[in-house]
XYZ file of C-alpha atoms in Angstrom:
764
model
C 141.198 76.029 118.189
C 142.119 77.768 114.910
C 139.167 80.154 115.283
C 140.185 81.149 118.815
C 143.811 81.697 117.772
C 142.719 83.932 114.901
C 140.447 85.964 117.169
C 143.270 86.539 119.693
C 145.636 87.558 116.893
C 143.134 90.087 115.541
C 142.565 91.576 118.993
C 146.290 91.997 119.518
C 146.614 93.640 116.111
C 143.807 96.059 116.932
C 145.462 96.949 120.237
C 148.739 97.688 118.465
C 146.947 99.803 115.897
C 145.178 101.826 118.569
C 148.456 102.525 120.335
C 150.220 103.424 117.097
C 147.667 106.070 116.154
C 147.434 107.563 119.655
C 143.820 106.522 120.309
C 144.855 105.064 123.652
C 145.088 108.599 125.089
C 141.347 109.226 124.561
C 139.535 108.897 127.924
C 137.181 105.908 128.078
C 134.830 104.764 130.824
C 136.486 102.264 133.145
C 135.707 98.766 131.974
C 134.842 97.682 135.504
C 132.192 100.392 135.915
C 130.572 99.533 132.605
C 130.362 95.885 133.531
C 129.167 96.228 137.115
C 126.363 98.764 136.595
C 122.947 97.503 137.615
C 120.813 96.307 134.713
C 118.427 98.914 133.323
C 115.162 97.990 131.595
C 112.982 100.163 129.370
C 109.419 99.075 128.598
C 107.494 100.061 125.465
C 103.797 99.353 125.841
C 101.275 99.110 123.022
C 99.617 102.317 121.790
C 96.106 101.845 123.190
C 94.776 101.311 126.722
C 93.651 97.832 125.704
C 96.987 96.804 124.163
C 98.225 93.484 125.475
C 101.662 93.622 123.812
C 104.854 95.154 125.211
C 108.575 95.102 124.446
C 111.197 95.203 127.181
C 114.769 96.289 126.396
C 117.445 95.635 129.005
C 121.036 96.893 129.199
C 123.134 94.592 131.359
C 126.939 94.703 131.502
C 126.982 96.790 128.337
C 124.907 94.321 126.323
C 121.330 94.681 125.121
C 118.511 92.160 125.169
C 114.928 92.457 123.999
C 111.907 90.503 125.239
C 108.278 90.528 124.115
C 105.274 90.121 126.395
C 101.650 89.503 125.537
C 98.758 89.517 127.972
C 101.164 89.951 130.872
C 103.179 86.846 130.052
C 106.501 86.477 128.268
C 106.279 84.963 124.780
C 109.852 85.811 123.777
C 112.520 85.693 126.480
C 115.295 88.318 126.744
C 117.381 87.786 123.599
C 120.681 89.401 122.573
C 120.480 92.234 120.052
C 123.013 94.604 118.499
C 124.988 95.234 115.328
C 128.653 94.914 114.401
C 130.357 97.153 111.838
C 133.924 97.489 110.650
C 134.238 100.509 112.910
C 132.638 99.244 116.104
C 131.055 96.286 117.864
C 127.723 97.774 118.905
C 126.553 94.583 120.570
C 128.791 95.077 123.629
C 130.177 97.771 125.934
C 127.201 100.042 125.276
C 126.315 103.106 127.330
C 122.802 104.563 127.404
C 122.525 108.237 126.416
C 118.813 108.983 126.046
C 115.260 108.019 125.162
C 112.665 109.727 122.961
C 109.069 108.571 122.564
C 106.377 109.272 120.007
C 103.216 107.786 118.523
C 103.463 106.817 114.851
C 100.291 106.488 112.791
C 100.172 105.233 109.208
C 97.236 105.272 106.795
C 97.559 103.938 103.273
C 95.793 101.832 100.677
C 96.932 98.967 98.495
C 95.522 97.471 95.275
C 96.406 93.940 96.425
C 96.443 91.896 99.580
C 94.206 90.862 102.428
C 92.897 94.399 103.016
C 92.848 97.395 100.656
C 92.596 100.139 103.284
C 95.268 99.980 105.967
C 95.870 101.928 109.152
C 98.159 101.270 112.084
C 99.303 102.962 115.264
C 102.626 102.344 116.991
C 104.127 103.413 120.277
C 107.742 104.158 119.371
C 110.761 104.529 121.638
C 114.164 105.562 120.336
C 116.870 104.413 122.756
C 120.280 105.934 122.073
C 123.617 104.363 122.974
C 127.311 104.895 122.474
C 129.779 102.105 122.095
C 133.316 101.371 121.093
C 135.267 104.508 120.232
C 132.205 106.684 120.834
C 130.256 105.124 117.932
C 126.541 105.851 118.152
C 123.611 103.521 117.715
C 119.912 104.178 118.095
C 117.630 101.248 118.797
C 114.148 102.089 117.472
C 111.422 99.952 119.022
C 107.815 100.009 117.833
C 104.914 98.239 119.489
C 101.417 97.878 118.055
C 98.421 95.943 119.278
C 99.534 92.939 117.210
C 103.282 92.911 117.615
C 106.666 94.439 118.308
C 109.523 95.378 116.022
C 112.938 96.958 116.214
C 115.639 98.274 113.928
C 119.085 99.781 114.306
C 119.839 103.304 113.164
C 123.483 104.285 112.732
C 123.321 108.106 112.592
C 126.895 108.746 111.495
C 127.424 109.924 107.910
C 129.846 108.402 105.455
C 130.626 104.851 104.446
C 129.730 102.030 106.800
C 130.284 98.289 106.501
C 128.059 95.969 108.511
C 129.667 92.712 109.501
C 126.813 91.020 111.348
C 123.888 91.420 113.697
C 123.451 89.989 117.142
C 119.676 90.116 116.607
C 117.946 87.041 118.004
C 114.711 85.639 119.410
C 114.479 83.128 122.262
C 111.486 80.862 122.834
C 110.654 78.162 125.353
C 112.551 75.156 124.073
C 109.919 72.466 124.532
C 106.591 74.246 124.888
C 106.834 76.231 121.663
C 105.377 74.372 118.678
C 106.819 75.601 115.394
C 105.997 75.726 111.696
C 109.258 76.346 109.861
C 110.624 76.567 106.315
C 114.227 75.398 105.807
C 115.834 78.298 103.984
C 116.587 78.067 100.277
C 117.230 80.794 97.748
C 113.970 80.119 95.878
C 111.765 79.578 98.957
C 110.399 76.396 97.398
C 110.959 74.102 100.344
C 108.376 72.261 102.428
C 106.940 73.860 105.550
C 107.365 71.452 108.458
C 105.923 71.265 111.972
C 108.256 70.754 114.925
C 109.203 72.541 118.163
C 111.438 75.539 118.794
C 114.138 73.407 120.395
C 113.572 70.279 118.354
C 114.090 71.862 114.926
C 117.198 70.613 113.131
C 120.202 72.887 113.032
C 120.328 75.165 110.019
C 118.843 78.232 108.403
C 115.118 78.983 108.241
C 113.172 81.387 106.094
C 110.595 83.933 107.145
C 108.028 83.802 108.511
C 108.655 81.402 111.372
C 105.497 80.567 113.336
C 105.581 79.435 116.963
C 102.940 78.700 119.594
C 103.862 79.665 123.162
C 101.323 78.617 125.797
C 98.426 79.313 123.450
C 99.839 82.565 122.038
C 101.111 82.622 118.480
C 104.370 84.336 117.542
C 105.411 84.969 113.963
C 108.977 86.160 113.302
C 109.606 88.258 110.235
C 111.435 91.199 108.700
C 110.390 94.218 106.600
C 111.597 97.264 104.676
C 114.168 95.475 102.552
C 115.905 97.228 99.667
C 119.371 97.738 98.227
C 120.549 99.708 101.256
C 120.999 96.430 103.092
C 120.681 92.654 102.655
C 118.034 90.105 103.411
C 118.440 87.728 106.299
C 117.420 84.316 107.539
C 116.985 82.748 110.956
C 119.771 80.436 112.110
C 119.284 77.724 114.683
C 121.590 75.389 116.551
C 120.339 71.931 117.458
C 118.693 71.869 120.872
C 118.777 75.642 121.254
C 115.714 77.770 121.923
C 117.285 80.806 120.264
C 117.013 81.820 116.614
C 119.647 84.284 115.461
C 119.623 86.597 112.447
C 122.134 85.794 109.703
C 122.640 88.215 106.818
C 122.666 86.834 103.274
C 125.816 88.880 102.582
C 129.148 88.336 104.311
C 129.212 92.127 104.690
C 126.805 94.944 103.839
C 128.134 98.216 102.466
C 126.099 101.372 102.954
C 126.304 105.122 103.241
C 125.238 106.520 106.592
C 123.014 107.400 108.210
C 121.832 103.791 107.947
C 118.507 102.318 109.050
C 118.434 98.530 108.958
C 115.361 96.445 108.106
C 112.852 95.841 110.890
C 113.060 92.676 112.984
C 109.432 91.769 113.709
C 107.461 89.593 116.123
C 103.722 89.440 115.416
C 101.899 88.116 118.489
C 98.346 87.214 119.477
C 95.824 84.533 118.726
C 95.944 82.762 115.370
C 93.417 85.147 113.815
C 95.433 88.220 114.869
C 98.617 86.805 113.373
C 96.932 85.663 110.151
C 95.070 88.944 109.614
C 98.002 91.192 110.575
C 99.439 93.655 108.051
C 102.376 94.555 110.293
C 105.012 93.653 107.688
C 103.466 96.090 105.192
C 102.794 98.699 107.899
C 106.532 98.880 108.646
C 107.651 98.985 105.023
C 108.567 102.170 103.179
C 105.556 104.072 101.774
C 104.577 103.684 98.140
C 106.948 105.138 95.568
C 104.217 105.007 92.907
C 102.078 108.146 92.881
C 99.353 107.223 90.410
C 98.219 103.630 90.930
C 95.134 103.807 88.700
C 96.799 101.565 86.094
C 97.456 98.717 88.559
C 94.875 95.941 88.066
C 94.562 92.744 90.085
C 92.698 89.896 88.441
C 92.508 86.305 87.290
C 95.102 85.081 84.798
C 94.798 82.218 82.302
C 98.143 80.409 82.063
C 99.169 77.541 79.841
C 102.628 76.454 81.000
C 101.754 74.137 83.883
C 99.585 71.711 81.896
C 101.151 72.450 78.483
C 104.833 73.392 78.944
C 105.419 73.810 75.204
C 102.359 75.960 74.556
C 103.893 79.405 75.277
C 105.706 78.994 71.958
C 102.426 78.473 70.081
C 100.720 81.717 69.077
C 97.501 79.997 68.029
C 97.213 78.261 71.409
C 97.772 81.543 73.233
C 94.894 83.049 71.245
C 92.723 80.199 72.489
C 93.656 81.067 76.061
C 92.712 84.671 75.306
C 89.362 83.488 73.951
C 88.836 81.525 77.166
C 89.741 84.548 79.271
C 87.300 86.729 77.342
C 84.485 84.190 77.601
C 84.876 84.002 81.348
C 85.781 87.557 82.253
C 89.411 86.845 83.219
C 91.360 90.039 82.514
C 94.800 88.544 81.759
C 96.727 85.807 79.988
C 100.321 84.937 80.904
C 102.571 83.811 78.051
C 105.398 81.988 79.787
C 108.823 80.826 78.629
C 108.960 80.141 74.886
C 107.305 83.218 73.337
C 108.746 84.849 70.248
C 108.886 88.564 69.493
C 107.886 87.849 65.893
C 104.298 87.090 66.894
C 103.768 88.483 70.385
C 102.674 91.981 69.195
C 99.897 90.414 67.100
C 98.746 88.264 70.021
C 98.785 91.295 72.317
C 96.586 93.143 69.819
C 94.324 90.119 69.616
C 93.952 90.224 73.378
C 93.418 93.974 73.479
C 90.537 93.655 71.008
C 88.917 91.270 73.492
C 89.681 93.200 76.650
C 92.369 90.718 77.749
C 95.825 91.925 78.796
C 98.995 89.938 78.121
C 101.754 89.263 80.664
C 105.158 88.141 79.323
C 107.703 85.880 81.009
C 111.384 86.887 81.239
C 114.482 85.156 82.513
C 116.103 87.657 84.891
C 119.388 87.140 83.020
C 117.814 89.097 80.148
C 117.172 92.070 82.449
C 120.279 92.144 84.628
C 121.906 95.274 83.243
C 120.451 98.715 82.598
C 121.197 98.250 78.894
C 119.243 94.986 78.798
C 116.314 96.520 80.612
C 116.199 99.459 78.223
C 116.332 97.095 75.257
C 113.365 95.026 76.450
C 111.039 96.795 78.854
C 110.122 99.873 76.755
C 109.778 97.591 73.729
C 107.257 95.203 75.280
C 105.374 98.173 76.716
C 105.126 99.613 73.198
C 103.533 96.336 72.134
C 100.841 96.908 74.747
C 102.010 94.272 77.239
C 100.357 94.735 80.657
C 103.068 93.228 82.821
C 106.067 90.944 83.149
C 106.852 87.776 85.058
C 110.556 87.736 85.918
C 112.098 84.384 86.846
C 115.294 82.887 88.333
C 116.250 85.704 90.704
C 117.114 83.678 93.795
C 118.630 85.166 96.949
C 118.086 88.502 98.706
C 121.718 89.558 98.790
C 122.466 93.261 98.657
C 123.360 93.233 94.911
C 120.088 91.418 94.175
C 118.099 93.920 96.236
C 119.771 96.778 94.334
C 118.683 95.040 91.121
C 115.125 94.883 92.461
C 115.297 98.627 93.154
C 116.251 99.351 89.550
C 113.725 96.952 87.995
C 110.865 98.190 90.140
C 111.597 101.842 89.472
C 111.732 101.311 85.699
C 108.664 99.068 85.477
C 106.724 101.615 87.530
C 107.751 104.366 85.102
C 106.595 102.239 82.181
C 103.397 101.162 83.953
C 104.286 97.498 83.739
C 102.953 95.302 86.530
C 105.299 92.618 87.886
C 105.311 89.021 89.130
C 108.601 87.700 90.547
C 109.398 83.984 90.293
C 112.320 81.871 91.400
C 112.663 84.413 94.198
C 112.486 84.745 97.937
C 109.245 85.881 99.541
C 108.671 89.682 99.362
C 108.560 91.342 102.772
C 106.866 94.720 102.487
C 107.742 95.176 98.811
C 104.101 95.373 97.732
C 103.487 98.450 99.881
C 106.547 100.272 98.537
C 105.989 99.130 94.954
C 102.251 98.351 94.645
C 102.606 97.252 91.012
C 104.123 93.998 92.348
C 101.056 91.830 91.932
C 102.404 88.576 93.319
C 105.530 86.473 93.739
C 106.319 82.805 93.899
C 108.548 81.879 96.829
C 106.432 78.785 97.412
C 106.362 75.059 96.706
C 103.374 75.508 94.422
C 101.217 73.534 92.033
C 103.973 73.528 89.411
C 105.692 70.905 91.574
C 102.889 68.558 90.421
C 102.404 67.242 93.957
C 99.486 68.872 95.773
C 99.037 67.842 99.386
C 96.135 68.892 101.605
C 98.190 69.103 104.814
C 100.826 71.302 103.180
C 98.151 73.556 101.681
C 96.596 74.158 105.090
C 99.903 75.479 106.474
C 100.236 78.207 103.860
C 97.411 80.561 104.980
C 99.134 80.805 108.385
C 102.707 81.201 107.131
C 103.878 82.284 103.684
C 100.601 83.856 102.574
C 100.220 86.027 105.679
C 103.142 88.151 104.505
C 102.545 88.865 100.818
C 100.736 87.696 97.694
C 101.616 84.103 96.825
C 101.641 82.746 93.270
C 100.768 79.118 94.007
C 98.965 78.757 90.620
C 95.954 77.102 92.284
C 92.983 74.994 91.214
C 94.778 72.411 89.125
C 92.511 69.466 88.457
C 95.047 68.098 85.963
C 97.676 67.495 88.650
C 97.332 63.755 89.149
C 99.706 63.393 92.112
C 97.431 65.027 94.683
C 95.381 63.944 97.664
C 93.009 66.919 97.448
C 89.384 66.828 96.314
C 87.900 68.946 93.547
C 86.293 71.375 95.987
C 89.586 71.682 97.870
C 91.262 72.699 94.610
C 88.576 75.297 93.862
C 88.815 76.700 97.392
C 92.559 77.335 97.090
C 91.680 80.030 94.535
C 90.040 81.926 97.413
C 91.976 80.762 100.471
C 95.328 81.584 98.823
C 95.688 85.352 98.313
C 97.390 86.669 95.172
C 96.848 89.965 93.354
C 97.255 88.080 90.104
C 95.685 84.662 90.644
C 97.091 82.401 87.927
C 94.715 79.524 87.312
C 96.966 76.525 86.863
C 94.777 74.489 84.507
C 93.760 74.780 80.847
C 90.525 76.024 79.231
C 89.276 72.563 78.314
C 89.641 71.269 81.866
C 88.027 74.317 83.434
C 85.147 74.341 80.970
C 84.743 70.601 81.531
C 84.175 71.432 85.209
C 81.401 73.930 84.638
C 80.306 74.245 88.278
C 83.865 74.947 89.381
C 84.303 77.522 86.637
C 81.095 79.305 87.638
C 82.569 79.842 91.097
C 86.049 80.756 89.849
C 84.603 83.365 87.504
C 82.916 85.107 90.416
C 85.962 85.247 92.742
C 87.870 88.532 93.063
C 91.632 88.554 93.684
C 91.903 91.637 95.931
C 90.022 92.249 99.132
C 88.521 94.930 101.347
C 88.649 92.708 104.395
C 89.913 89.286 105.466
C 88.954 87.309 108.559
C 90.221 83.985 109.793
C 87.202 81.930 110.831
C 89.055 78.890 112.101
C 91.669 76.248 111.497
C 95.109 75.033 112.527
C 98.286 74.720 110.420
C 98.491 71.297 108.828
C 94.850 70.505 109.615
C 92.373 73.002 108.130
C 91.947 76.672 107.255
C 88.709 78.673 106.913
C 88.666 82.313 105.845
C 86.077 84.964 105.013
C 87.017 87.692 102.556
C 84.969 90.711 101.544
C 84.960 92.568 98.259
C 82.555 95.487 98.226
C 79.184 94.290 99.487
C 79.779 90.574 98.941
C 81.447 88.042 101.219
C 83.377 84.960 100.146
C 83.898 82.129 102.636
C 86.275 79.315 101.772
C 87.842 76.398 103.516
C 90.391 73.659 102.861
C 90.874 70.598 105.040
C 93.393 67.830 105.587
C 91.111 66.011 108.021
C 88.590 63.188 107.678
C 85.108 64.154 106.528
C 83.324 66.555 108.864
C 80.710 69.296 108.897
C 82.096 72.803 109.207
C 79.970 75.435 110.914
C 80.488 79.166 111.371
C 78.343 82.040 112.565
C 77.449 84.593 109.877
C 77.473 87.547 112.286
C 79.889 89.428 110.003
C 77.100 89.917 107.434
C 75.203 93.165 107.252
C 71.508 93.568 107.860
C 68.885 91.988 105.631
C 68.777 88.756 103.688
C 71.665 87.159 101.849
C 71.940 84.365 99.317
C 74.504 81.725 100.333
C 75.744 80.001 97.170
C 77.955 77.046 98.152
C 80.144 74.797 95.998
C 81.343 71.652 97.774
C 82.281 68.036 97.187
C 79.356 65.779 96.364
C 79.070 62.048 95.853
C 81.646 60.065 93.848
C 84.053 62.962 93.459
C 81.577 65.289 91.795
C 81.011 68.914 92.707
C 77.617 70.008 93.960
C 76.059 73.438 94.417
C 73.595 74.457 97.131
C 71.810 77.747 97.724
C 70.094 79.074 100.815
C 68.742 82.417 102.015
C 70.404 83.495 105.287
C 70.781 86.430 107.677
C 73.526 87.496 110.068
C 71.761 85.531 112.810
C 72.219 82.235 110.966
C 74.969 79.640 110.986
C 76.604 78.396 107.817
C 76.871 74.609 107.882
C 78.798 72.825 105.113
C 79.710 69.122 104.789
C 83.451 68.917 104.053
C 84.828 65.732 102.514
C 88.082 64.142 103.633
C 90.892 66.407 102.349
C 88.083 68.502 100.915
C 86.983 72.082 100.819
C 84.232 74.473 99.831
C 83.493 78.008 98.656
C 80.399 79.925 99.755
C 79.612 83.230 98.068
C 77.260 85.489 100.007
C 75.484 88.155 97.961
C 72.506 90.378 98.734
C 69.213 88.566 98.297
C 66.328 90.145 96.437
C 63.127 88.536 95.265
C 63.905 86.182 92.409
C 67.600 85.712 93.254
C 68.519 82.095 92.560
C 72.245 82.200 93.306
C 75.394 84.316 93.421
C 77.156 82.451 90.617
C 74.865 82.707 87.619
C 76.612 81.292 84.556
C 76.837 84.816 83.113
C 76.076 85.976 79.598
C 75.733 83.018 77.227
C 76.456 83.088 73.519
C 73.124 81.861 72.193
C 74.405 81.645 68.604
C 77.320 79.337 69.348
C 77.151 76.248 67.139
C 73.632 76.972 65.873
C 72.582 76.416 62.198
C 73.625 79.324 59.985
C 72.990 80.206 56.342
C 74.047 83.033 54.039
C 73.492 84.477 50.577
C 76.781 83.049 49.339
C 80.322 82.069 50.273
C 83.589 83.154 48.723
C 84.645 79.489 48.637
C 83.790 76.129 50.153
C 85.973 76.762 53.203
C 84.361 80.072 54.201
C 80.754 79.138 54.810
C 78.115 80.600 57.128
C 78.607 78.061 59.994
C 82.222 79.264 60.374
C 80.813 82.448 61.934
C 79.270 80.551 64.864
C 81.932 77.912 65.533
C 83.360 79.783 68.540
C 86.801 80.263 67.001
C 88.711 83.002 65.219
C 92.146 81.418 65.486
C 91.931 78.815 62.745
C 93.489 80.934 60.016
C 91.900 83.146 57.369
C 89.432 80.425 56.406
C 87.927 80.428 59.911
C 85.215 82.863 58.789
C 82.197 83.462 56.634
C 83.127 85.344 53.489
C 80.705 86.666 50.870
C 81.149 88.761 47.775
C 77.445 88.713 46.882
C 74.469 90.410 48.513
C 76.206 89.814 51.850
C 73.533 88.688 54.259
C 74.007 86.032 56.935
C 71.591 84.565 59.469
C 71.452 82.087 62.335
C 68.604 80.062 63.827
C 68.822 80.208 67.647
C 66.548 77.180 67.898
C 63.777 78.803 69.947
C 62.584 82.227 71.008
C 65.099 83.643 73.521
C 65.950 86.979 75.089
C 68.962 88.735 73.581
C 70.672 91.689 75.269
C 73.897 92.137 73.347
C 75.615 91.283 70.051
C 79.310 90.979 69.289
C 80.701 90.870 65.752
C 84.288 89.796 65.091
C 85.510 91.348 61.870
C 88.532 90.714 59.622
C 91.083 92.151 62.043
C 89.924 89.757 64.772
C 91.111 86.866 62.640
C 94.479 88.408 61.878
C 93.610 90.031 58.546
C 94.183 93.683 57.755
C 91.932 96.071 59.662
C 91.203 97.723 56.321
C 88.900 94.745 55.667
C 86.838 95.338 58.832
C 83.124 95.719 58.125
C 82.367 99.449 57.930
C 78.548 99.591 57.765
C 76.071 96.892 58.773
C 72.681 96.204 60.365
C 71.642 93.499 62.834
C 68.039 92.339 62.622
C 65.913 89.911 64.659
C 62.859 87.868 63.792
C 60.433 85.476 65.458
C 59.532 83.570 62.276
C 62.365 84.233 59.797
C 60.107 86.400 57.632
C 59.342 89.658 59.443
C 62.549 91.401 60.513
C 63.204 94.214 62.994
C 66.432 96.208 62.887
C 67.925 96.498 66.385
C 71.468 97.620 65.504
C 72.464 100.059 62.777
C 76.259 100.382 62.768
C 77.942 102.948 60.535
C 81.592 103.874 60.266
C 82.895 100.924 62.281
C 86.675 100.464 62.288
C 87.090 98.066 65.227
C 88.281 94.482 64.918
C 85.581 93.508 67.422
C 82.389 95.524 67.782
C 79.949 95.081 70.681
C 76.336 96.225 70.503
C 74.161 96.201 73.654
C 70.414 96.393 72.946
C 67.242 96.700 74.946
C 66.211 93.120 75.664
C 64.586 91.656 72.571
C 62.926 88.302 71.953
C 64.068 86.508 68.840
C 64.576 83.128 67.262
C 66.496 84.342 64.214
C 69.325 86.883 63.916
C 70.400 88.358 60.591
C 73.455 90.390 59.696
C 73.132 92.631 56.640
C 76.436 94.004 55.397
C 76.022 97.425 53.775
C 79.685 98.362 53.241
C 82.058 95.476 53.726
C 85.460 97.157 53.780
C 86.886 100.459 54.963
C 87.736 101.655 51.471
C 84.682 100.415 49.598
C 82.229 97.564 49.280
C 84.438 94.502 48.594
C 83.844 91.164 50.268
C 82.367 90.611 53.705
C 84.713 88.912 56.167
C 82.944 87.897 59.388
C 84.850 85.655 61.772
C 82.147 85.368 64.429
C 78.666 86.656 65.279
C 77.669 86.256 68.930
C 74.268 86.868 70.536
C 74.241 87.105 74.353
C 71.399 86.577 76.807
């Protein structure tokens, strides 16, 4: 009653105002004519002769609706659309003024995501209307083979305030199954399965996935930035309609204004899962040179050791793990201190491992704060930042994103957003965004197989998802070990943060072998099968290798898929799956594109199959990689500076135990190790004084590396002169040796002095 009274009062006030300022004398179309005109419908068909998708826009009694068809049938019924500003209600009393059509083609590439090279073609129709007071609105509709989208364009210049949108989508109430996420500002709710009409009243986040008579429909939005505000879907109990609610009470902009796209991706489940429509509709990249943007695996300590980001020595151990396994990054989360981070960054740089630093967004809210921190950490050599506690996509927050992304791009700092809503097209516009949270991930310490199998069809179809997967240490889970490993592949993230610690991963050697081989960015992605809440099987390609992974929430079964996507010739199929009694087992098999992959999948289990080119002698796609043959082997030397700096310290696998974690000699300065048997050596690495945190002036300047079969006759294979590096690497033509000897010629940069060798490594 109070709402209706207020509305009538406002209408009366507006009428008085119009009369007062003389607007009533402006001729307007008779209201009766506008409301009795026959409905007019415009159809926008897909861009190719084989397109099965079409959008239909209807003007009836001055109001617009939009419907979406697929394969000749309606998947979204006519639904009200329009926009309301302070100046005019452009959802009613509209008059059509013209239509213009064109074909829009986009071609671009991305360093992250389900497919590096992207191309799309749209049939576009721009339908122009006038409304209240002669206000203009263009409705831009685009249709591609895999969906339809629309946006409003307000062509007038000057300030404009948007009050609301009438944008909506209507589905069959009972026949449309739904997978929905109750909206929250951090997107860390639980995806649930229901029906379009049976969903509880409230707000829902994007994407919303529906099934209409066998056709899938995913609702979404794209091209969000500070010009506007994010939105959510709102639903009334029992209704089949989902309306668009802005996260701001009003949106202020300067015209001409183009709103974000309202998107419906349609087709079979594979088409929806593989679609890049959200990125295709986003603004093009604002980063010209993307050569510095690097996806990759990230070692991360916070989940299993929340206090460890404050421990510099522990972070060095994570860097050592990353180096040993070829992971390019380490994330130091909340708790780091600027007094020691630069040294740890240098430690990582010497080992080819980049450091990512965590920030609370409150430390980067203002331009002054950003200028105090971001250039500083970049000067330390930090590779990127993880920014947390951002929350909603209101217009002020989106303007903050604009500023942060522009500055980090200038500084060549990659970014991971946490405590944030799901990005929707941001990674195309700002490709240095490597991933974002917006998910109920492993940090919740409650991994569930059924929930995991919903994510490849919902959240992860839109943008990179920082779930922090493969967490064996999470005890509250119903997933198997192979299921956990497979999430590293099935879940896409430009930066894939492994959620567990070095000791756990290295204690699961078979799992680690597979993890070390998995890329985190892809040339191609295909959905092979599955259903939300039940199972998900995907094939991803990187270069000439394919990676097939699956996760299940079903009882034990055997999964089979044709390998017709492989190229010609023979391939090695290297499969990691669940074995007996909770163990992991590995199987290899030579296959061709004519074969079928058949894998036993345990209850709530999973698997990863890597398919690499087979040549004679190939035994698998996940060889353990170079092995440090000297690690832990007996070592002797001419002398030691003291009892704590003996020869075995140089093969103990550690450089982070302080300045006594080395071999030191002030004598003749020779050191040797017994590898235990004759082996093939292809590379040596020597970690000098700077690797252990001492002054680089103590780094070994001149030295020789020799090998021997019997410990008596020695052959020099490395002759290093003028070295200044903290860590020096020396590839050699494959040599057979049992003994390795290091002869120090000049120990320090400024003269002979004492030898300080933190580690000598010999790799197969």
